[in-house]
Amino acid sequence: MGVVAYVGFIVVSVVVAVGVKRFDPAIVEQLSRRTGLTGSRGWTIFLVALAWTFLPVLAGASVDDESLWVVGAAMGGVGFYLGTIALTSMDEYRIVSRAAAVPPADLSAHTGDGVVATSGVPTVADPAAAVTPISGEPAVHTDWIAQQRTRVGFREVWSNVATGVESVPFTLGDGSVVVDSGRHRVFSNAERYTTVGRDEPLPDAVAEFMQPTPDLPDPEARDSKTRFIEEYIPGDEPVTVVGEPVQSERPGQVRIEDAPPDPLFGTHTDHSRSDGDDTEPIFVRGTVDEARRLLKKRLLFGGGVGLALIVCGQMLAFWLSPASLPL
């Protein structure tokens, strides 16, 4: 019975995951951008997580409505998520920590061994366009997701409606370094939440943003709360750009282009959408030193907490159930 229930839980979870991918593509697309995982690698990690999470069932845990071991299983699931985020940051941390830190004014197409880290406050051609699409914060790169409040059974939850990326080109060091817009590998802890009630008038910026996007709710026909979450690289404070400097079209100007791909998981820009090896720069909020600390914290804290939740969650699951592993 344990083996049958164990396999059944895994199969049902896979079916649910396939349904989420089909009916909630927005969250899948955003997770793909944030982790950079290919479909095959993402499914591999997911299956490993399922096999670990449901071990108590294989060992004899009950599957009735009063099973408390699922609390430990939930902890393990969160742990696998945090661990994946940490692991998919490992190579970016290595690249940023080993790259030569060079001020924008000192950069040339022949600087260092090819990969450099440079930082500064961005300068944009049109400041009015370099803002987050909803909250209007100065930004050169924004990863946003729109959600609406919906009812599932007796509970109300946030359902994902649409997601996307807004990015603008900018320069550093009084125009000595140019960075194109694109779907870069981005690491930032800057977020903004904007919630608009069903009967509240939409701010002009929100209505203007929602109008031309077919996946977003009609601003004039909303029947529930709408929430926007924006993760962005601020445009009014230093940003670190990591990549290879090449000569720009303008004399005396350098363009930051490619950063090396991630050999651990193959996680780099658009790898989840394309089989090509087209990489783009790494963006990290803050100065070079702050960028290194941010990635180190993401790697060590996320990985440490994730591992602790995976192990402790499983121990709790076995403790809260009659399951036992043969010794």
Short mmCIF file of N, CA, C and O in Angstrom, two decimals, residues 154-269:
data_model
loop_
_atom_site.label_atom_id
_atom_site.label_comp_id
_atom_site.label_asym_id
_atom_site.label_seq_id
_atom_site.Cartn_x
_atom_site.Cartn_y
_atom_site.Cartn_z
N PHE A 154 -13.83 27.84 -0.55
CA PHE A 154 -14.19 28.80 0.49
C PHE A 154 -13.07 29.82 0.73
O PHE A 154 -13.18 30.65 1.63
N ARG A 155 -12.00 29.75 -0.06
CA ARG A 155 -10.87 30.63 0.16
C ARG A 155 -10.70 31.59 -1.00
O ARG A 155 -11.03 31.29 -2.14
N GLU A 156 -10.17 32.77 -0.67
CA GLU A 156 -9.80 33.73 -1.71
C GLU A 156 -8.29 33.72 -1.86
O GLU A 156 -7.55 33.76 -0.87
N VAL A 157 -7.83 33.65 -3.10
CA VAL A 157 -6.40 33.59 -3.38
C VAL A 157 -6.06 34.57 -4.50
O VAL A 157 -6.95 35.05 -5.22
N TRP A 158 -4.77 34.87 -4.62
CA TRP A 158 -4.31 35.70 -5.72
C TRP A 158 -4.00 34.81 -6.91
O TRP A 158 -3.19 33.89 -6.82
N SER A 159 -4.67 35.06 -8.03
CA SER A 159 -4.43 34.32 -9.26
C SER A 159 -3.58 35.16 -10.20
O SER A 159 -3.85 36.35 -10.39
N ASN A 160 -2.56 34.55 -10.77
CA ASN A 160 -1.67 35.27 -11.68
C ASN A 160 -2.34 35.47 -13.04
O ASN A 160 -2.93 34.54 -13.60
N VAL A 161 -2.25 36.68 -13.55
CA VAL A 161 -2.93 37.03 -14.79
C VAL A 161 -1.95 37.20 -15.94
O VAL A 161 -2.15 36.69 -17.04
N ALA A 162 -0.88 37.93 -15.70
CA ALA A 162 0.09 38.21 -16.76
C ALA A 162 1.41 38.59 -16.14
O ALA A 162 1.50 38.97 -14.97
N THR A 163 2.46 38.49 -16.93
CA THR A 163 3.79 38.88 -16.47
C THR A 163 4.60 39.37 -17.65
O THR A 163 4.25 39.11 -18.81
N GLY A 164 5.68 40.08 -17.36
CA GLY A 164 6.51 40.59 -18.44
C GLY A 164 7.72 41.32 -17.91
O GLY A 164 7.93 41.44 -16.69
N VAL A 165 8.54 41.80 -18.82
CA VAL A 165 9.77 42.51 -18.49
C VAL A 165 9.79 43.83 -19.24
O VAL A 165 9.49 43.88 -20.44
N GLU A 166 10.11 44.90 -18.53
CA GLU A 166 10.31 46.22 -19.14
C GLU A 166 11.75 46.63 -18.90
O GLU A 166 12.23 46.57 -17.76
N SER A 167 12.46 47.04 -19.94
CA SER A 167 13.86 47.36 -19.80
C SER A 167 14.23 48.48 -20.76
O SER A 167 13.67 48.58 -21.85
N VAL A 168 15.15 49.34 -20.34
CA VAL A 168 15.60 50.45 -21.18
C VAL A 168 17.12 50.46 -21.24
O VAL A 168 17.79 50.06 -20.29
N PRO A 169 17.70 50.90 -22.36
CA PRO A 169 19.16 51.04 -22.43
C PRO A 169 19.61 52.21 -21.57
O PRO A 169 18.86 53.15 -21.34
N PHE A 170 20.86 52.13 -21.11
CA PHE A 170 21.39 53.21 -20.30
C PHE A 170 22.90 53.26 -20.44
O PHE A 170 23.53 52.36 -21.03
N THR A 171 23.49 54.32 -19.90
CA THR A 171 24.94 54.47 -19.92
C THR A 171 25.44 54.67 -18.50
O THR A 171 24.69 55.05 -17.59
N LEU A 172 26.74 54.42 -18.31
CA LEU A 172 27.41 54.64 -17.03
C LEU A 172 28.62 55.52 -17.28
O LEU A 172 29.19 55.54 -18.38
N GLY A 173 29.04 56.23 -16.23
CA GLY A 173 30.26 57.02 -16.32
C GLY A 173 30.20 58.12 -17.36
O GLY A 173 31.11 58.21 -18.21
N ASP A 174 29.16 58.94 -17.33
CA ASP A 174 29.03 60.07 -18.26
C ASP A 174 29.08 59.61 -19.71
O ASP A 174 29.68 60.27 -20.58
N GLY A 175 28.48 58.45 -19.98
CA GLY A 175 28.38 57.97 -21.36
C GLY A 175 29.53 57.14 -21.84
O GLY A 175 29.55 56.73 -23.00
N SER A 176 30.50 56.83 -20.96
CA SER A 176 31.67 56.06 -21.41
C SER A 176 31.35 54.57 -21.57
O SER A 176 32.05 53.86 -22.28
N VAL A 177 30.27 54.10 -20.91
CA VAL A 177 29.86 52.69 -21.01
C VAL A 177 28.38 52.65 -21.36
O VAL A 177 27.57 53.33 -20.72
N VAL A 178 28.02 51.86 -22.37
CA VAL A 178 26.62 51.73 -22.77
C VAL A 178 26.17 50.30 -22.53
O VAL A 178 26.92 49.34 -22.75
N VAL A 179 24.93 50.16 -22.04
CA VAL A 179 24.33 48.85 -21.77
C VAL A 179 22.98 48.82 -22.46
O VAL A 179 22.13 49.68 -22.22
N ASP A 180 22.77 47.84 -23.32
CA ASP A 180 21.50 47.72 -24.03
C ASP A 180 20.43 47.14 -23.12
O ASP A 180 20.72 46.47 -22.12
N SER A 181 19.18 47.36 -23.49
CA SER A 181 18.07 46.75 -22.75
C SER A 181 17.93 45.31 -23.20
O SER A 181 18.35 44.93 -24.29
N GLY A 182 17.35 44.49 -22.34
CA GLY A 182 17.16 43.09 -22.69
C GLY A 182 16.71 42.27 -21.49
O GLY A 182 16.48 42.81 -20.41
N ARG A 183 16.63 40.96 -21.68
CA ARG A 183 16.21 40.05 -20.61
C ARG A 183 17.47 39.52 -19.91
O ARG A 183 17.85 38.37 -20.05
N HIS A 184 18.11 40.39 -19.16
CA HIS A 184 19.39 40.06 -18.54
C HIS A 184 19.19 39.14 -17.33
O HIS A 184 18.08 38.95 -16.83
N ARG A 185 20.29 38.59 -16.86
CA ARG A 185 20.29 37.89 -15.58
C ARG A 185 20.29 38.95 -14.49
O ARG A 185 21.28 39.65 -14.30
N VAL A 186 19.19 39.09 -13.81
CA VAL A 186 18.98 40.22 -12.90
C VAL A 186 18.84 39.73 -11.47
O VAL A 186 18.11 38.77 -11.19
N PHE A 187 19.54 40.42 -10.56
CA PHE A 187 19.46 40.11 -9.13
C PHE A 187 19.21 41.41 -8.39
O PHE A 187 20.04 42.33 -8.42
N SER A 188 18.06 41.50 -7.74
CA SER A 188 17.70 42.72 -7.03
C SER A 188 16.79 42.39 -5.86
O SER A 188 16.03 41.40 -5.90
N ASN A 189 16.88 43.18 -4.81
CA ASN A 189 15.97 43.03 -3.68
C ASN A 189 15.00 44.20 -3.58
O ASN A 189 14.40 44.43 -2.54
N ALA A 190 14.86 44.96 -4.68
CA ALA A 190 13.92 46.08 -4.71
C ALA A 190 12.59 45.60 -5.27
O ALA A 190 12.53 45.08 -6.39
N GLU A 191 11.53 45.76 -4.49
CA GLU A 191 10.20 45.33 -4.91
C GLU A 191 9.16 46.39 -4.56
O GLU A 191 9.31 47.12 -3.57
N ARG A 192 8.11 46.45 -5.35
CA ARG A 192 6.98 47.32 -5.07
C ARG A 192 5.68 46.54 -5.30
O ARG A 192 5.55 45.82 -6.29
N TYR A 193 4.76 46.67 -4.34
CA TYR A 193 3.44 46.06 -4.45
C TYR A 193 2.42 47.17 -4.64
O TYR A 193 2.40 48.14 -3.86
N THR A 194 1.59 47.04 -5.64
CA THR A 194 0.52 48.02 -5.89
C THR A 194 -0.80 47.27 -5.97
O THR A 194 -0.98 46.40 -6.83
N THR A 195 -1.72 47.57 -5.05
CA THR A 195 -3.02 46.90 -5.01
C THR A 195 -4.12 47.93 -5.24
O THR A 195 -4.14 48.98 -4.61
N VAL A 196 -5.03 47.59 -6.15
CA VAL A 196 -6.15 48.48 -6.47
C VAL A 196 -7.44 47.71 -6.23
O VAL A 196 -7.64 46.61 -6.78
N GLY A 197 -8.32 48.26 -5.39
CA GLY A 197 -9.59 47.61 -5.09
C GLY A 197 -10.52 47.57 -6.29
O GLY A 197 -10.36 48.31 -7.26
N ARG A 198 -11.51 46.69 -6.20
CA ARG A 198 -12.45 46.52 -7.31
C ARG A 198 -13.19 47.81 -7.63
O ARG A 198 -13.41 48.13 -8.80
N ASP A 199 -13.55 48.57 -6.61
CA ASP A 199 -14.32 49.80 -6.82
C ASP A 199 -13.45 51.05 -6.81
O ASP A 199 -13.98 52.16 -6.93
N GLU A 200 -12.15 50.89 -6.67
CA GLU A 200 -11.27 52.05 -6.65
C GLU A 200 -10.87 52.45 -8.07
O GLU A 200 -10.64 51.60 -8.92
N PRO A 201 -10.79 53.74 -8.32
CA PRO A 201 -10.32 54.17 -9.64
C PRO A 201 -8.85 53.84 -9.82
O PRO A 201 -8.05 53.95 -8.88
N LEU A 202 -8.49 53.41 -10.99
CA LEU A 202 -7.10 53.08 -11.27
C LEU A 202 -6.27 54.34 -11.44
O LEU A 202 -6.72 55.30 -12.07
N PRO A 203 -5.07 54.38 -10.89
CA PRO A 203 -4.17 55.49 -11.18
C PRO A 203 -3.93 55.58 -12.69
O PRO A 203 -3.98 54.56 -13.40
N ASP A 204 -3.69 56.77 -13.18
CA ASP A 204 -3.53 56.96 -14.63
C ASP A 204 -2.44 56.06 -15.20
O ASP A 204 -2.61 55.47 -16.28
N ALA A 205 -1.32 55.93 -14.49
CA ALA A 205 -0.22 55.11 -15.00
C ALA A 205 -0.63 53.64 -15.11
O ALA A 205 -0.27 52.95 -16.08
N VAL A 206 -1.42 53.16 -14.14
CA VAL A 206 -1.85 51.76 -14.17
C VAL A 206 -2.82 51.52 -15.31
O VAL A 206 -2.72 50.55 -16.06
N ALA A 207 -3.79 52.42 -15.46
CA ALA A 207 -4.78 52.28 -16.54
C ALA A 207 -4.11 52.33 -17.91
O ALA A 207 -4.44 51.56 -18.82
N GLU A 208 -3.14 53.22 -18.04
CA GLU A 208 -2.43 53.34 -19.31
C GLU A 208 -1.63 52.07 -19.61
O GLU A 208 -1.56 51.63 -20.75
N PHE A 209 -1.06 51.48 -18.57
CA PHE A 209 -0.28 50.26 -18.76
C PHE A 209 -1.16 49.07 -19.10
O PHE A 209 -0.81 48.24 -19.93
N MET A 210 -2.34 48.97 -18.46
CA MET A 210 -3.21 47.82 -18.65
C MET A 210 -3.93 47.84 -19.99
O MET A 210 -4.25 46.79 -20.55
N GLN A 211 -4.19 49.00 -20.53
CA GLN A 211 -5.05 49.12 -21.70
C GLN A 211 -4.56 48.33 -22.92
O GLN A 211 -5.32 47.58 -23.52
N PRO A 212 -3.28 48.43 -23.32
CA PRO A 212 -2.87 47.76 -24.55
C PRO A 212 -2.43 46.32 -24.37
O PRO A 212 -2.03 45.68 -25.34
N THR A 213 -2.46 45.79 -23.15
CA THR A 213 -1.97 44.44 -22.91
C THR A 213 -3.14 43.46 -22.86
O THR A 213 -3.95 43.50 -21.94
N PRO A 214 -3.27 42.55 -23.85
CA PRO A 214 -4.45 41.69 -23.93
C PRO A 214 -4.62 40.74 -22.76
O PRO A 214 -5.75 40.39 -22.41
N ASP A 215 -3.52 40.31 -22.10
CA ASP A 215 -3.64 39.37 -20.99
C ASP A 215 -4.10 40.04 -19.69
O ASP A 215 -4.54 39.36 -18.77
N LEU A 216 -3.99 41.35 -19.63
CA LEU A 216 -4.37 42.06 -18.41
C LEU A 216 -5.87 42.34 -18.40
O LEU A 216 -6.50 42.46 -19.46
N PRO A 217 -6.47 42.43 -17.20
CA PRO A 217 -7.90 42.71 -17.12
C PRO A 217 -8.24 44.08 -17.67
O PRO A 217 -7.46 45.02 -17.57
N ASP A 218 -9.42 44.19 -18.26
CA ASP A 218 -9.90 45.47 -18.77
C ASP A 218 -10.04 46.44 -17.60
O ASP A 218 -10.75 46.15 -16.63
N PRO A 219 -9.36 47.57 -17.65
CA PRO A 219 -9.42 48.50 -16.50
C PRO A 219 -10.82 49.02 -16.22
O PRO A 219 -11.11 49.48 -15.13
N GLU A 220 -11.70 48.94 -17.21
CA GLU A 220 -13.06 49.41 -17.01
C GLU A 220 -14.02 48.30 -16.63
O GLU A 220 -15.21 48.53 -16.43
N ALA A 221 -13.54 47.05 -16.58
CA ALA A 221 -14.44 45.93 -16.30
C ALA A 221 -13.84 45.00 -15.25
O ALA A 221 -13.91 43.78 -15.37
N ARG A 222 -13.28 45.56 -14.21
CA ARG A 222 -12.69 44.74 -13.15
C ARG A 222 -13.77 44.33 -12.16
O ARG A 222 -14.60 45.13 -11.78
N ASP A 223 -13.73 43.06 -11.75
CA ASP A 223 -14.70 42.59 -10.77
C ASP A 223 -14.04 42.08 -9.49
O ASP A 223 -14.66 41.41 -8.68
N SER A 224 -12.75 42.39 -9.31
CA SER A 224 -12.04 41.98 -8.10
C SER A 224 -10.81 42.86 -7.93
O SER A 224 -10.48 43.67 -8.79
N LYS A 225 -10.14 42.68 -6.80
CA LYS A 225 -8.90 43.41 -6.56
C LYS A 225 -7.84 43.01 -7.58
O LYS A 225 -7.79 41.87 -8.03
N THR A 226 -7.00 43.96 -7.92
CA THR A 226 -5.88 43.69 -8.81
C THR A 226 -4.60 44.10 -8.11
O THR A 226 -4.54 45.16 -7.48
N ARG A 227 -3.59 43.22 -8.18
CA ARG A 227 -2.31 43.51 -7.52
C ARG A 227 -1.17 43.35 -8.53
O ARG A 227 -1.17 42.41 -9.33
N PHE A 228 -0.24 44.27 -8.46
CA PHE A 228 0.95 44.21 -9.30
C PHE A 228 2.18 44.10 -8.39
O PHE A 228 2.30 44.85 -7.42
N ILE A 229 3.07 43.18 -8.72
CA ILE A 229 4.33 43.03 -8.00
C ILE A 229 5.45 43.33 -8.99
O ILE A 229 5.55 42.71 -10.05
N GLU A 230 6.29 44.30 -8.64
CA GLU A 230 7.38 44.71 -9.51
C GLU A 230 8.72 44.48 -8.80
O GLU A 230 8.95 45.01 -7.72
N GLU A 231 9.57 43.69 -9.40
CA GLU A 231 10.95 43.55 -8.94
C GLU A 231 11.81 44.31 -9.93
O GLU A 231 11.76 44.02 -11.13
N TYR A 232 12.63 45.25 -9.46
CA TYR A 232 13.27 46.15 -10.41
C TYR A 232 14.68 46.53 -9.98
O TYR A 232 15.08 46.37 -8.82
N ILE A 233 15.44 47.00 -10.96
CA ILE A 233 16.75 47.59 -10.72
C ILE A 233 16.56 49.10 -10.68
O ILE A 233 16.21 49.70 -11.70
N PRO A 234 16.73 49.75 -9.52
CA PRO A 234 16.50 51.19 -9.44
C PRO A 234 17.37 51.97 -10.42
O PRO A 234 18.53 51.63 -10.65
N GLY A 235 16.79 53.02 -10.97
CA GLY A 235 17.52 53.84 -11.92
C GLY A 235 18.15 55.07 -11.31
O GLY A 235 18.82 55.83 -12.02
N ASP A 236 17.97 55.26 -10.00
CA ASP A 236 18.53 56.44 -9.35
C ASP A 236 19.58 56.09 -8.31
O ASP A 236 19.87 56.88 -7.42
N GLU A 237 20.13 54.89 -8.38
CA GLU A 237 21.20 54.46 -7.49
C GLU A 237 22.12 53.52 -8.25
O GLU A 237 21.78 53.07 -9.34
N PRO A 238 23.30 53.21 -7.71
CA PRO A 238 24.26 52.41 -8.48
C PRO A 238 23.73 51.03 -8.87
O PRO A 238 22.98 50.40 -8.12
N VAL A 239 24.13 50.59 -10.04
CA VAL A 239 23.85 49.25 -10.53
C VAL A 239 25.17 48.67 -11.03
O VAL A 239 25.98 49.36 -11.63
N THR A 240 25.39 47.40 -10.75
CA THR A 240 26.58 46.71 -11.23
C THR A 240 26.25 45.91 -12.48
O THR A 240 25.25 45.17 -12.51
N VAL A 241 27.06 46.09 -13.51
CA VAL A 241 26.89 45.36 -14.76
C VAL A 241 28.14 44.51 -14.97
O VAL A 241 29.26 45.02 -14.90
N VAL A 242 27.94 43.24 -15.23
CA VAL A 242 29.05 42.30 -15.38
C VAL A 242 28.98 41.67 -16.76
O VAL A 242 27.94 41.14 -17.17
N GLY A 243 30.09 41.74 -17.48
CA GLY A 243 30.14 41.16 -18.82
C GLY A 243 31.45 41.50 -19.50
O GLY A 243 32.40 41.98 -18.87
N GLU A 244 31.49 41.26 -20.79
CA GLU A 244 32.70 41.51 -21.56
C GLU A 244 32.62 42.87 -22.25
O GLU A 244 31.65 43.13 -22.98
N PRO A 245 33.59 43.75 -22.05
CA PRO A 245 33.56 45.05 -22.72
C PRO A 245 34.04 44.92 -24.17
O PRO A 245 35.06 44.31 -24.44
N VAL A 246 33.26 45.49 -25.07
CA VAL A 246 33.64 45.52 -26.49
C VAL A 246 33.50 46.96 -26.98
O VAL A 246 32.81 47.78 -26.38
N GLN A 247 34.15 47.24 -28.07
CA GLN A 247 34.11 48.59 -28.62
C GLN A 247 32.73 48.91 -29.14
O GLN A 247 32.12 48.14 -29.89
N SER A 248 32.20 50.06 -28.75
CA SER A 248 30.90 50.51 -29.23
C SER A 248 31.03 51.15 -30.61
O SER A 248 32.15 51.33 -31.12
N GLU A 249 29.89 51.50 -31.19
CA GLU A 249 29.92 52.17 -32.48
C GLU A 249 30.50 53.58 -32.36
O GLU A 249 31.06 54.10 -33.32
N ARG A 250 30.39 54.16 -31.18
CA ARG A 250 30.92 55.50 -30.95
C ARG A 250 32.36 55.43 -30.47
O ARG A 250 32.68 54.62 -29.57
N PRO A 251 33.25 56.22 -31.00
CA PRO A 251 34.64 56.23 -30.53
C PRO A 251 34.70 56.62 -29.05
O PRO A 251 33.99 57.51 -28.59
N GLY A 252 35.55 55.92 -28.31
CA GLY A 252 35.72 56.22 -26.90
C GLY A 252 34.63 55.67 -26.00
O GLY A 252 34.63 55.94 -24.80
N GLN A 253 33.71 54.89 -26.55
CA GLN A 253 32.62 54.32 -25.76
C GLN A 253 32.70 52.79 -25.80
O GLN A 253 32.98 52.20 -26.84
N VAL A 254 32.47 52.17 -24.65
CA VAL A 254 32.52 50.71 -24.52
C VAL A 254 31.12 50.18 -24.30
O VAL A 254 30.30 50.80 -23.59
N ARG A 255 30.84 49.03 -24.89
CA ARG A 255 29.54 48.36 -24.68
C ARG A 255 29.77 47.08 -23.88
O ARG A 255 30.66 46.29 -24.20
N ILE A 256 28.97 46.89 -22.82
CA ILE A 256 29.05 45.66 -22.04
C ILE A 256 28.10 44.64 -22.68
O ILE A 256 26.90 44.87 -22.75
N GLU A 257 28.67 43.53 -23.12
CA GLU A 257 27.85 42.55 -23.83
C GLU A 257 27.65 41.27 -23.03
O GLU A 257 26.76 41.19 -22.20
N ASP A 258 28.47 40.27 -23.28
CA ASP A 258 28.18 38.94 -22.77
C ASP A 258 28.87 38.65 -21.45
O ASP A 258 30.01 39.03 -21.24
N ALA A 259 28.16 37.93 -20.58
CA ALA A 259 28.78 37.29 -19.43
C ALA A 259 28.79 35.79 -19.70
O ALA A 259 27.94 35.29 -20.44
N PRO A 260 29.74 35.06 -19.13
CA PRO A 260 29.81 33.62 -19.41
C PRO A 260 28.53 32.91 -18.99
O PRO A 260 27.88 33.30 -18.03
N PRO A 261 28.15 31.86 -19.71
CA PRO A 261 26.97 31.08 -19.32
C PRO A 261 27.23 30.32 -18.03
O PRO A 261 28.38 30.15 -17.60
N ASP A 262 26.17 29.87 -17.41
CA ASP A 262 26.22 29.12 -16.15
C ASP A 262 26.45 27.64 -16.47
O ASP A 262 25.55 26.98 -16.98
N PRO A 263 27.64 27.07 -16.20
CA PRO A 263 27.87 25.68 -16.55
C PRO A 263 27.20 24.68 -15.61
O PRO A 263 27.05 23.51 -15.96
N LEU A 264 26.80 25.12 -14.41
CA LEU A 264 26.19 24.20 -13.47
C LEU A 264 24.80 23.77 -13.92
O LEU A 264 24.50 22.59 -14.04
N PHE A 265 23.93 24.74 -14.18
CA PHE A 265 22.57 24.44 -14.61
C PHE A 265 22.26 24.96 -16.01
O PHE A 265 21.16 24.81 -16.50
N GLY A 266 23.24 25.61 -16.63
CA GLY A 266 22.95 26.22 -17.93
C GLY A 266 22.00 27.37 -17.80
O GLY A 266 21.24 27.68 -18.71
N THR A 267 22.00 28.04 -16.67
CA THR A 267 21.03 29.09 -16.41
C THR A 267 21.57 30.45 -16.84
O THR A 267 22.33 31.08 -16.13
N HIS A 268 21.20 30.87 -18.00
CA HIS A 268 21.51 32.22 -18.43
C HIS A 268 20.36 32.73 -19.28
O HIS A 268 19.40 32.01 -19.55
N THR A 269 20.45 33.96 -19.68
CA THR A 269 19.32 34.64 -20.30
C THR A 269 18.67 33.85 -21.41
O THR A 269 19.33 33.39 -22.33
#
